[in-house]
GROMACS .gro file of C-alpha atoms in nm:
model
  180
    1MET     CA    1   0.001   0.007   0.000
    2SER     CA    2   0.112   0.353  -0.071
    3HIS     CA    3   0.198   0.580   0.213
    4ALA     CA    4   0.080   0.877   0.015
    5ALA     CA    5  -0.170   1.094   0.197
    6LYS     CA    6  -0.531   1.084   0.090
    7SER     CA    7  -0.829   1.303   0.172
    8PHE     CA    8  -0.977   1.284   0.522
    9GLU     CA    9  -1.191   0.975   0.595
   10PRO     CA   10  -1.418   0.968   0.899
   11LEU     CA   11  -1.338   0.673   1.120
   12ALA     CA   12  -1.572   0.478   1.347
   13ILE     CA   13  -1.423   0.520   1.702
   14ALA     CA   14  -1.526   0.343   2.017
   15VAL     CA   15  -1.443   0.509   2.351
   16LEU     CA   16  -1.407   0.301   2.671
   17THR     CA   17  -1.360   0.461   3.012
   18VAL     CA   18  -1.213   0.223   3.268
   19SER     CA   19  -1.312   0.331   3.613
   20ASP     CA   20  -1.459   0.203   3.939
   21THR     CA   21  -1.596   0.543   4.028
   22ARG     CA   22  -1.698   0.740   3.719
   23ASP     CA   23  -2.040   0.746   3.559
   24THR     CA   24  -2.168   0.937   3.253
   25SER     CA   25  -2.204   1.262   3.457
   26THR     CA   26  -1.841   1.252   3.588
   27ASP     CA   27  -1.658   1.098   3.291
   28THR     CA   28  -1.477   1.406   3.168
   29SER     CA   29  -1.202   1.209   3.004
   30GLY     CA   30  -1.442   0.999   2.788
   31ALA     CA   31  -1.645   1.310   2.712
   32LEU     CA   32  -1.330   1.489   2.594
   33LEU     CA   33  -1.228   1.209   2.363
   34VAL     CA   34  -1.577   1.190   2.212
   35GLU     CA   35  -1.590   1.570   2.167
   36ARG     CA   36  -1.244   1.575   1.992
   37ALA     CA   37  -1.332   1.279   1.771
   38LEU     CA   38  -1.657   1.437   1.661
   39ALA     CA   39  -1.505   1.775   1.616
   40ALA     CA   40  -1.241   1.617   1.391
   41GLY     CA   41  -1.516   1.464   1.170
   42HIS     CA   42  -1.519   1.100   1.300
   43THR     CA   43  -1.819   0.903   1.424
   44ILE     CA   44  -1.859   0.733   1.761
   45SER     CA   45  -1.955   0.371   1.717
   46GLU     CA   46  -2.005   0.332   2.094
   47GLN     CA   47  -1.913   0.481   2.426
   48ARG     CA   48  -1.905   0.275   2.743
   49ILE     CA   49  -1.774   0.287   3.105
   50GLU     CA   50  -1.646  -0.040   3.259
   51GLN     CA   51  -1.514  -0.119   3.593
   52ASP     CA   52  -1.138  -0.182   3.615
   53ASP     CA   53  -1.165  -0.559   3.569
   54ILE     CA   54  -0.918  -0.725   3.345
   55PHE     CA   55  -1.174  -0.969   3.199
   56GLN     CA   56  -1.457  -0.720   3.143
   57ILE     CA   57  -1.213  -0.483   2.968
   58ARG     CA   58  -1.082  -0.760   2.749
   59TYR     CA   59  -1.434  -0.883   2.670
   60GLN     CA   60  -1.552  -0.540   2.559
   61VAL     CA   61  -1.242  -0.453   2.357
   62SER     CA   62  -1.249  -0.800   2.194
   63LYS     CA   63  -1.608  -0.732   2.078
   64TRP     CA   64  -1.496  -0.405   1.915
   65ILE     CA   65  -1.194  -0.560   1.749
   66ALA     CA   66  -1.415  -0.829   1.604
   67SER     CA   67  -1.683  -0.585   1.497
   68ARG     CA   68  -1.691  -0.459   1.137
   69ASP     CA   69  -1.841  -0.124   1.277
   70THR     CA   70  -1.531  -0.012   1.482
   71GLN     CA   71  -1.192   0.090   1.339
   72VAL     CA   72  -1.044   0.257   1.648
   73VAL     CA   73  -1.078   0.183   2.020
   74ILE     CA   74  -0.965   0.449   2.256
   75ILE     CA   75  -0.950   0.350   2.622
   76THR     CA   76  -0.896   0.597   2.906
   77GLY     CA   77  -0.808   0.481   3.260
   78GLY     CA   78  -0.646   0.182   3.427
   79THR     CA   79  -0.298   0.246   3.303
   80GLY     CA   80  -0.138   0.329   3.632
   81PHE     CA   81   0.026   0.113   3.906
   82THR     CA   82  -0.254   0.075   4.164
   83GLY     CA   83  -0.375  -0.278   4.238
   84ARG     CA   84  -0.686  -0.234   4.021
   85ASP     CA   85  -0.509  -0.077   3.717
   86SER     CA   86  -0.524  -0.358   3.456
   87THR     CA   87  -0.593  -0.198   3.118
   88PRO     CA   88  -0.246  -0.281   2.968
   89GLU     CA   89  -0.268  -0.643   3.089
   90ALA     CA   90  -0.620  -0.675   2.946
   91VAL     CA   91  -0.537  -0.528   2.609
   92SER     CA   92  -0.183  -0.624   2.530
   93VAL     CA   93  -0.269  -0.998   2.473
   94LEU     CA   94  -0.529  -0.897   2.214
   95LEU     CA   95  -0.284  -0.711   1.992
   96ASP     CA   96  -0.139  -0.842   1.668
   97LYS     CA   97   0.128  -0.571   1.665
   98GLN     CA   98   0.222  -0.321   1.930
   99VAL     CA   99   0.295   0.046   1.833
  100ASP     CA  100   0.588   0.093   2.058
  101GLY     CA  101   0.643   0.456   1.958
  102PHE     CA  102   0.304   0.549   2.089
  103GLY     CA  103   0.377   0.513   2.455
  104GLU     CA  104   0.719   0.662   2.411
  105LEU     CA  105   0.589   0.970   2.232
  106PHE     CA  106   0.298   1.006   2.480
  107ARG     CA  107   0.545   1.006   2.780
  108GLN     CA  108   0.770   1.254   2.595
  109LEU     CA  109   0.471   1.496   2.533
  110SER     CA  110   0.347   1.435   2.883
  111TYR     CA  111   0.685   1.509   3.042
  112LEU     CA  112   0.652   1.862   2.920
  113GLU     CA  113   0.333   1.892   3.123
  114ILE     CA  114   0.375   1.689   3.438
  115GLY     CA  115   0.752   1.616   3.456
  116THR     CA  116   0.890   1.285   3.574
  117SER     CA  117   0.547   1.164   3.698
  118THR     CA  118   0.495   1.058   3.334
  119VAL     CA  119   0.704   0.748   3.395
  120GLN     CA  120   0.405   0.607   3.583
  121SER     CA  121   0.192   0.604   3.267
  122ARG     CA  122   0.168   0.275   3.086
  123ALA     CA  123   0.006   0.429   2.780
  124LEU     CA  124   0.018   0.197   2.484
  125ALA     CA  125  -0.124   0.133   2.141
  126GLY     CA  126  -0.143  -0.156   1.891
  127LEU     CA  127  -0.326  -0.304   1.601
  128ALA     CA  128  -0.555  -0.602   1.618
  129ASN     CA  129  -0.771  -0.728   1.328
  130GLY     CA  130  -0.739  -0.400   1.146
  131THR     CA  131  -0.841  -0.204   1.458
  132LEU     CA  132  -0.622   0.056   1.628
  133VAL     CA  133  -0.642   0.009   2.007
  134VAL     CA  134  -0.505   0.298   2.219
  135CYS     CA  135  -0.475   0.302   2.605
  136LEU     CA  136  -0.441   0.644   2.760
  137PRO     CA  137  -0.435   0.742   3.131
  138GLY     CA  138  -0.761   0.839   3.293
  139SER     CA  139  -0.701   1.206   3.351
  140THR     CA  140  -0.866   1.450   3.120
  141GLY     CA  141  -0.535   1.623   3.067
  142ALA     CA  142  -0.368   1.309   2.957
  143CYS     CA  143  -0.651   1.240   2.716
  144ARG     CA  144  -0.609   1.590   2.575
  145THR     CA  145  -0.232   1.535   2.537
  146GLY     CA  146  -0.290   1.195   2.364
  147TRP     CA  147  -0.551   1.327   2.121
  148ASP     CA  148  -0.407   1.667   2.043
  149GLY     CA  149  -0.043   1.552   2.037
  150ILE     CA  150  -0.079   1.216   1.851
  151LEU     CA  151  -0.417   1.081   1.765
  152ALA     CA  152  -0.562   1.389   1.583
  153SER     CA  153  -0.299   1.365   1.310
  154GLN     CA  154  -0.250   0.987   1.305
  155LEU     CA  155  -0.628   0.930   1.257
  156ASP     CA  156  -0.634   1.174   0.967
  157ALA     CA  157  -0.572   1.010   0.626
  158SER     CA  158  -0.446   1.338   0.486
  159HIS     CA  159  -0.151   1.351   0.742
  160LYS     CA  160   0.178   1.314   0.570
  161PRO     CA  161   0.408   1.129   0.545
  162CYS     CA  162   0.198   0.849   0.697
  163ASN     CA  163  -0.084   0.776   0.946
  164PHE     CA  164  -0.276   0.482   1.083
  165VAL     CA  165  -0.577   0.503   0.850
  166MET     CA  166  -0.419   0.286   0.579
  167HIS     CA  167  -0.381  -0.002   0.826
  168LEU     CA  168  -0.749   0.003   0.942
  169LYS     CA  169  -1.024  -0.230   0.830
  170GLN     CA  170  -1.304  -0.083   0.622
  171THR     CA  171  -1.632  -0.052   0.798
  172ASP     CA  172  -1.932  -0.242   0.676
  173THR     CA  173  -2.106   0.012   0.450
  174SER     CA  174  -2.298  -0.250   0.254
  175LEU     CA  175  -2.607  -0.191   0.464
  176CYS     CA  176  -2.617   0.174   0.352
  177GLU     CA  177  -2.565   0.111  -0.020
  178THR     CA  178  -2.852   0.172  -0.261
  179ARG     CA  179  -2.985  -0.116  -0.457
  180THR     CA  180  -2.959  -0.084  -0.831
   0.00000   0.00000   0.00000
């Protein structure tokens, strides 16, 4: 496939907040990711909040990876070091390929904002079944850093010299096609 930039393509993005305490009224991180994705021209295939349980996270993310209607999964929360933080463990076994540079770049950008505390972030990304899966920390600031500093351009097919769009599965648009 060519790495040449194309025109913008809206992607189907699922947003998962991993938290034992947040609900829809207090989920500012998930809300920010949805707001940014919609403002960029993408669609939201689903938004959920799940407790920090390795098997519930893995179950939900697996469904989205298998779905023809989701191209990107963005997870916020569960990337720290507390006993309940299990997002990286839940997700990493599902990935076909890990995007090592994602976590490195996220921590580099985050360092400029929060200093050495960024070493406690286990942010990661990878590809599974043509789906980009991204794990960000649960703070709204971290989600802003991840979206504005990395995801906004990497989820845009017009970004040069390359972006993730060419690696993603196509959504099932056959249900919307007109019969001839």
